[in-house]
CSV table of N, CA and C in Angstrom, one decimal:
chain,number,residue,atom,x,y,z
A,1,MET,N,30.7,35.0,277.9
A,1,MET,CA,29.8,33.9,278.2
A,1,MET,C,31.1,32.2,278.4
A,2,SER,N,31.1,32.5,280.1
A,2,SER,CA,32.1,31.7,280.2
A,2,SER,C,31.7,30.1,279.8
A,3,ARG,N,32.3,29.5,280.0
A,3,ARG,CA,32.8,27.7,280.0
A,3,ARG,C,31.3,27.4,280.9
A,4,THR,N,31.2,27.4,282.5
A,4,THR,CA,30.1,26.9,283.0
A,4,THR,C,28.7,27.6,282.5
A,5,GLU,N,28.6,28.8,282.3
A,5,GLU,CA,27.6,29.3,281.9
A,5,GLU,C,26.7,28.5,279.9
A,6,PHE,N,27.8,28.3,279.4
A,6,PHE,CA,27.8,27.5,278.3
A,6,PHE,C,27.5,26.1,278.4
A,7,VAL,N,28.0,25.2,279.5
A,7,VAL,CA,27.5,24.0,279.5
A,7,VAL,C,25.8,24.3,279.9
A,8,LEU,N,25.9,25.2,281.0
A,8,LEU,CA,24.4,24.9,282.1
A,8,LEU,C,23.3,25.8,280.7
A,9,ALA,N,23.5,26.5,280.1
A,9,ALA,CA,22.6,26.9,279.2
A,9,ALA,C,22.3,25.8,278.1
A,10,THR,N,23.0,25.1,277.6
A,10,THR,CA,23.1,24.0,276.8
A,10,THR,C,22.5,22.7,277.1
A,11,ALA,N,22.6,22.5,278.6
A,11,ALA,CA,22.1,22.1,279.6
A,11,ALA,C,20.4,22.0,279.9
A,12,ILE,N,20.5,23.2,279.8
A,12,ILE,CA,18.7,23.8,280.0
A,12,ILE,C,18.1,23.5,278.5
A,13,ILE,N,18.0,24.0,277.4
A,13,ILE,CA,18.1,23.4,276.2
A,13,ILE,C,17.9,22.4,275.9
A,14,LEU,N,18.8,21.3,276.2
A,14,LEU,CA,18.4,19.4,276.1
A,14,LEU,C,17.4,19.2,276.6
A,15,PHE,N,17.1,19.7,278.2
A,15,PHE,CA,16.3,19.6,279.1
A,15,PHE,C,15.1,19.8,278.4
A,16,VAL,N,14.6,21.4,278.0
A,16,VAL,CA,13.4,21.6,277.7
A,16,VAL,C,13.5,21.0,276.1
A,17,ALA,N,14.1,20.7,275.4
A,17,ALA,CA,14.0,19.7,274.3
A,17,ALA,C,13.1,18.2,274.3
A,18,PHE,N,14.2,17.5,275.7
A,18,PHE,CA,13.8,16.5,276.2
A,18,PHE,C,12.4,16.5,276.5
A,19,CYS,N,12.0,17.9,277.4
A,19,CYS,CA,10.7,17.7,278.0
A,19,CYS,C,9.5,17.7,276.8
A,20,MET,N,9.9,18.9,276.0
A,20,MET,CA,8.8,18.9,274.5
A,20,MET,C,9.1,17.6,273.9
A,21,GLY,N,9.9,16.6,273.3
A,21,GLY,CA,9.7,15.9,272.7
A,21,GLY,C,8.5,14.4,273.9
A,22,TRP,N,9.2,14.6,274.9
A,22,TRP,CA,8.4,13.8,276.2
A,22,TRP,C,6.9,13.9,275.8
A,23,PHE,N,6.6,15.2,276.0
A,23,PHE,CA,5.3,15.6,275.8
A,23,PHE,C,4.5,15.4,274.7
A,24,ALA,N,5.7,15.6,273.7
A,24,ALA,CA,4.9,15.4,271.9
A,24,ALA,C,4.5,13.6,272.1
A,25,ASN,N,5.6,12.8,272.7
A,25,ASN,CA,5.2,11.7,272.3
A,25,ASN,C,3.6,11.4,273.5
A,26,TRP,N,4.1,11.6,274.6
A,26,TRP,CA,2.3,11.4,275.6
A,26,TRP,C,1.1,11.8,274.9
A,27,LEU,N,1.1,13.2,274.5
A,27,LEU,CA,0.2,13.7,273.5
A,27,LEU,C,-0.4,12.7,272.2
A,28,LEU,N,0.4,12.1,271.6
A,28,LEU,CA,0.6,11.4,270.7
A,28,LEU,C,-0.5,9.8,270.7
A,29,ASN,N,0.1,9.6,272.0
A,29,ASN,CA,0.1,7.9,272.0
A,29,ASN,C,-1.5,8.0,273.0
A,30,ARG,N,-1.9,9.4,273.3
A,30,ARG,CA,-3.3,9.8,273.9
A,30,ARG,C,-4.1,9.6,273.5
A,31,PHE,N,-3.6,10.1,272.0
A,31,PHE,CA,-5.1,10.2,271.0
A,31,PHE,C,-4.9,9.5,270.2
A,32,THR,N,-3.9,8.0,269.5
A,32,THR,CA,-3.9,7.1,268.9
A,32,THR,C,-4.3,6.4,269.4
A,33,ARG,N,-4.2,6.1,270.8
A,33,ARG,CA,-4.8,4.9,272.1
A,33,ARG,C,-5.6,4.5,271.2
A,34,VAL,N,-5.5,2.9,270.8
A,34,VAL,CA,-7.2,2.2,270.7
A,34,VAL,C,-7.7,1.8,272.1
A,35,ALA,N,-9.1,2.4,272.2
A,35,ALA,CA,-9.9,1.8,273.8
A,35,ALA,C,-9.9,0.4,273.5
A,36,ALA,N,-9.9,0.0,274.9
A,36,ALA,CA,-10.3,-1.7,275.2
A,36,ALA,C,-11.7,-2.1,274.6
A,37,ASP,N,-12.6,-1.2,274.4
A,37,ASP,CA,-14.4,-1.2,274.3
A,37,ASP,C,-14.2,-1.3,272.6
A,38,ASP,N,-13.2,-0.4,271.8
A,38,ASP,CA,-13.3,-0.7,270.7
A,38,ASP,C,-12.8,-2.1,269.7
A,39,VAL,N,-11.5,-2.5,270.7
A,39,VAL,CA,-10.8,-3.5,270.2
A,39,VAL,C,-12.0,-4.8,270.7
A,40,ALA,N,-13.0,-5.0,271.8
A,40,ALA,CA,-14.0,-5.8,272.0
A,40,ALA,C,-14.8,-5.7,271.1
A,41,GLN,N,-15.4,-4.6,270.2
A,41,GLN,CA,-16.3,-4.2,269.3
A,41,GLN,C,-16.0,-4.8,268.2
A,42,LEU,N,-14.5,-4.3,267.6
A,42,LEU,CA,-13.8,-5.0,266.7
A,42,LEU,C,-14.2,-6.4,267.0
A,43,ASP,N,-13.5,-7.3,267.6
A,43,ASP,CA,-13.9,-8.6,268.0
A,43,ASP,C,-15.1,-9.2,267.0
A,44,ARG,N,-15.7,-8.8,268.5
A,44,ARG,CA,-17.2,-8.8,268.1
A,44,ARG,C,-17.5,-8.5,266.9
A,45,MET,N,-17.4,-7.5,265.9
A,45,MET,CA,-17.9,-7.1,264.5
A,45,MET,C,-17.1,-8.8,263.6
A,46,SER,N,-15.6,-8.8,263.7
A,46,SER,CA,-15.8,-9.9,263.1
A,46,SER,C,-16.1,-11.3,263.6
A,47,GLN,N,-16.5,-11.3,264.8
A,47,GLN,CA,-17.2,-12.5,264.8
A,47,GLN,C,-18.5,-13.1,264.4
A,48,GLU,N,-18.8,-12.2,264.5
A,48,GLU,CA,-20.7,-11.8,263.6
A,48,GLU,C,-20.5,-12.0,262.2
A,49,LEU,N,-18.9,-11.4,261.5
A,49,LEU,CA,-18.7,-11.1,259.9
A,49,LEU,C,-18.7,-13.2,260.0
A,50,HIS,N,-17.7,-13.8,260.5
A,50,HIS,CA,-17.4,-15.0,260.3
A,50,HIS,C,-19.0,-15.7,260.6
A,51,GLU,N,-19.7,-15.2,261.3
A,51,GLU,CA,-20.7,-16.3,261.1
A,51,GLU,C,-21.5,-16.0,260.1
A,52,ALA,N,-22.0,-14.9,259.8
A,52,ALA,CA,-23.1,-14.8,258.7
A,52,ALA,C,-21.4,-15.1,257.7
A,53,GLU,N,-21.1,-15.3,256.9
A,53,GLU,CA,-20.5,-16.0,255.9
A,53,GLU,C,-20.4,-17.1,256.0
A,54,GLU,N,-20.3,-18.1,257.3
A,54,GLU,CA,-21.1,-19.3,257.0
A,54,GLU,C,-22.4,-19.5,256.8
A,55,THR,N,-23.3,-18.5,257.7
A,55,THR,CA,-24.9,-18.9,257.1
A,55,THR,C,-24.6,-18.7,255.5
A,56,ARG,N,-24.3,-17.6,254.9
A,56,ARG,CA,-24.3,-17.0,253.2
A,56,ARG,C,-23.7,-18.5,252.9
A,57,ASP,N,-22.4,-19.3,253.3
A,57,ASP,CA,-21.9,-20.8,252.4
A,57,ASP,C,-23.4,-21.5,252.6
A,58,GLN,N,-23.7,-21.4,253.5
A,58,GLN,CA,-24.7,-22.7,254.0
A,58,GLN,C,-25.8,-22.6,253.5
A,59,ALA,N,-26.3,-21.4,253.1
A,59,ALA,CA,-27.5,-20.9,252.0
A,59,ALA,C,-27.0,-21.5,250.9
A,60,ILE,N,-26.0,-20.9,250.6
A,60,ILE,CA,-25.5,-20.7,248.7
A,60,ILE,C,-25.5,-22.6,248.8
A,61,THR,N,-25.0,-23.8,249.5
A,61,THR,CA,-25.0,-24.9,249.6
A,61,THR,C,-26.7,-25.9,249.0
A,62,TYR,N,-27.6,-25.0,250.0
A,62,TYR,CA,-28.4,-25.4,250.2
A,62,TYR,C,-29.3,-25.1,249.2
A,63,LEU,N,-29.3,-23.5,248.4
A,63,LEU,CA,-30.2,-23.4,247.3
A,63,LEU,C,-29.3,-24.5,246.3
A,64,GLN,N,-28.1,-24.8,246.1
A,64,GLN,CA,-27.3,-25.3,245.1
A,64,GLN,C,-28.5,-26.9,244.7
A,65,GLN,N,-28.5,-27.2,246.4
A,65,GLN,CA,-29.0,-28.2,246.2
A,65,GLN,C,-30.4,-28.4,245.4
A,66,ARG,N,-31.0,-27.5,246.1
A,66,ARG,CA,-32.6,-27.6,245.6
A,66,ARG,C,-32.7,-27.1,244.4
A,67,GLU,N,-31.6,-26.3,243.5
A,67,GLU,CA,-32.0,-26.3,242.4
A,67,GLU,C,-31.5,-27.7,241.6
A,68,ALA,N,-30.8,-28.6,242.2
A,68,ALA,CA,-30.3,-29.9,241.5
A,68,ALA,C,-31.7,-30.6,241.3
A,69,GLU,N,-32.0,-30.6,242.7
A,69,GLU,CA,-33.2,-31.5,243.0
A,69,GLU,C,-34.3,-31.1,242.0
A,70,LEU,N,-35.0,-30.1,242.0
A,70,LEU,CA,-35.8,-28.8,241.2
A,70,LEU,C,-36.0,-29.2,239.8
A,71,THR,N,-34.2,-29.4,239.3
A,71,THR,CA,-34.2,-29.6,237.7
A,71,THR,C,-34.1,-31.3,237.1
A,72,ASN,N,-33.8,-31.7,238.2
A,72,ASN,CA,-34.1,-33.5,238.1
A,72,ASN,C,-35.3,-33.8,238.3
A,73,GLN,N,-36.2,-32.8,239.2
A,73,GLN,CA,-38.0,-33.0,239.4
A,73,GLN,C,-38.4,-32.3,237.4
A,74,LEU,N,-38.1,-31.8,237.7
A,74,LEU,CA,-38.6,-31.0,236.2
A,74,LEU,C,-38.2,-31.9,235.1
A,75,ALA,N,-36.8,-32.0,234.9
A,75,ALA,CA,-36.9,-33.6,234.1
A,75,ALA,C,-38.0,-34.6,233.8
A,76,GLN,N,-37.7,-35.3,235.4
A,76,GLN,CA,-38.7,-36.5,235.1
A,76,GLN,C,-40.2,-36.2,234.6
A,77,THR,N,-40.6,-34.8,235.0
A,77,THR,CA,-42.0,-34.7,235.1
A,77,THR,C,-42.0,-34.4,233.8
A,78,GLU,N,-41.8,-33.5,232.6
A,78,GLU,CA,-41.3,-33.5,231.7
A,78,GLU,C,-41.3,-34.7,230.3
A,79,ALA,N,-40.1,-35.9,231.1
A,79,ALA,CA,-40.9,-37.2,230.1
A,79,ALA,C,-41.8,-37.9,230.7
A,80,GLU,N,-41.9,-37.7,232.0
A,80,GLU,CA,-43.6,-38.1,232.1
A,80,GLU,C,-44.8,-37.9,230.7
A,81,LEU,N,-44.6,-36.5,231.5
A,81,LEU,CA,-45.7,-35.4,229.9
A,81,LEU,C,-45.3,-35.9,228.9
A,82,ARG,N,-44.0,-36.1,228.0
A,82,ARG,CA,-44.2,-36.9,226.7
A,82,ARG,C,-44.3,-37.9,226.7
A,83,ALA,N,-44.4,-39.0,227.9
A,83,ALA,CA,-45.0,-40.1,227.8
A,83,ALA,C,-46.4,-40.0,228.0
A,84,ALA,N,-47.0,-39.4,228.7
A,84,ALA,CA,-48.4,-39.2,228.5
A,84,ALA,C,-48.7,-38.7,227.3
A,85,MET,N,-48.1,-37.9,226.5
A,85,MET,CA,-48.7,-37.3,225.5
A,85,MET,C,-48.3,-38.3,224.3
A,86,ASP,N,-47.6,-38.9,224.5
A,86,ASP,CA,-47.3,-40.3,223.2
A,86,ASP,C,-48.8,-40.9,223.3
A,87,GLY,N,-48.7,-41.6,224.9
A,87,GLY,CA,-50.0,-42.4,225.2
A,87,GLY,C,-51.0,-41.9,224.5
A,88,LEU,N,-51.6,-40.7,225.0
A,88,LEU,CA,-52.6,-40.2,224.2
A,88,LEU,C,-53.3,-40.3,222.6
A,89,ARG,N,-51.9,-39.5,221.9
A,89,ARG,CA,-51.6,-39.6,220.6
A,89,ARG,C,-52.5,-40.6,220.1
A,90,ASP,N,-51.3,-42.5,220.9
A,90,ASP,CA,-51.5,-43.1,220.2
A,90,ASP,C,-53.0,-43.9,220.7
A,91,ALA,N,-53.7,-43.3,221.6
A,91,ALA,CA,-54.8,-43.5,222.2
A,91,ALA,C,-55.9,-42.9,221.3
A,92,ARG,N,-56.0,-41.7,220.6
A,92,ARG,CA,-56.6,-41.1,220.1
A,92,ARG,C,-56.3,-41.7,218.6
A,93,HIS,N,-55.4,-42.0,217.9
A,93,HIS,CA,-55.1,-42.7,216.8
A,93,HIS,C,-56.3,-43.8,216.7
A,94,GLU,N,-55.9,-44.9,217.9
A,94,GLU,CA,-56.9,-46.0,218.2
A,94,GLU,C,-58.5,-46.0,217.9
A,95,ALA,N,-59.0,-44.3,218.6
A,95,ALA,CA,-59.6,-44.4,218.8
A,95,ALA,C,-60.9,-44.0,217.4
A,96,GLU,N,-59.5,-43.3,216.4
A,96,GLU,CA,-59.9,-42.9,215.0
A,96,GLU,C,-60.3,-44.3,214.5
A,97,GLU,N,-59.4,-45.3,214.2
A,97,GLU,CA,-59.1,-46.5,214.1
A,97,GLU,C,-60.6,-47.3,214.7
A,98,MET,N,-60.6,-47.1,215.4
A,98,MET,CA,-61.9,-47.9,215.7
A,98,MET,C,-63.7,-47.1,215.2
A,99,ARG,N,-63.3,-45.9,215.7
A,99,ARG,CA,-64.5,-45.3,214.9
A,99,ARG,C,-64.9,-45.7,213.5
A,100,ALA,N,-63.9,-45.9,212.2
A,100,ALA,CA,-63.4,-45.9,211.1
A,100,ALA,C,-63.9,-47.8,211.0
A,101,TYR,N,-63.3,-48.1,211.8
A,101,TYR,CA,-63.8,-49.8,211.9
A,101,TYR,C,-65.3,-50.0,211.8
A,102,ILE,N,-65.9,-48.8,213.3
A,102,ILE,CA,-67.8,-49.4,213.3
A,102,ILE,C,-67.7,-48.7,212.1
A,103,GLU,N,-67.7,-47.7,211.4
A,103,GLU,CA,-68.1,-46.9,210.3
A,103,GLU,C,-68.3,-47.8,208.7
A,104,ARG,N,-67.3,-48.5,208.9
A,104,ARG,CA,-67.3,-49.9,207.7
A,104,ARG,C,-68.5,-51.1,208.2
A,105,GLN,N,-68.1,-50.9,209.5
A,105,GLN,CA,-69.7,-52.1,209.7
A,105,GLN,C,-70.4,-52.0,209.5
A,106,LYS,N,-71.0,-50.7,210.0
A,106,LYS,CA,-72.2,-50.2,210.0
A,106,LYS,C,-72.7,-50.2,208.4
A,107,ALA,N,-71.8,-49.8,207.6
A,107,ALA,CA,-71.4,-49.3,206.0
A,107,ALA,C,-72.3,-50.8,205.0
């Protein structure tokens, strides 16, 4: 094999290797490329997720405020109930005293 034939064979082998590398790169890019529709869908999904998180945060805040209001209202109602029960106990005691007084007056 002469020198010219060797250079020509090496050039052909390198050219074929280059073509195979280029084709492999093209194939890889073709299969791994992200479509514009997919990117748009991901953007839309991320926006919806962000909105859902904001809605969840607002709901949690509302529920915490409502729970605080109801707890306060329950405490007030219990205090009113205790006061009413104390008043009723005093009224019963007073009624018993009045009955006893009336019974003593009759006797």
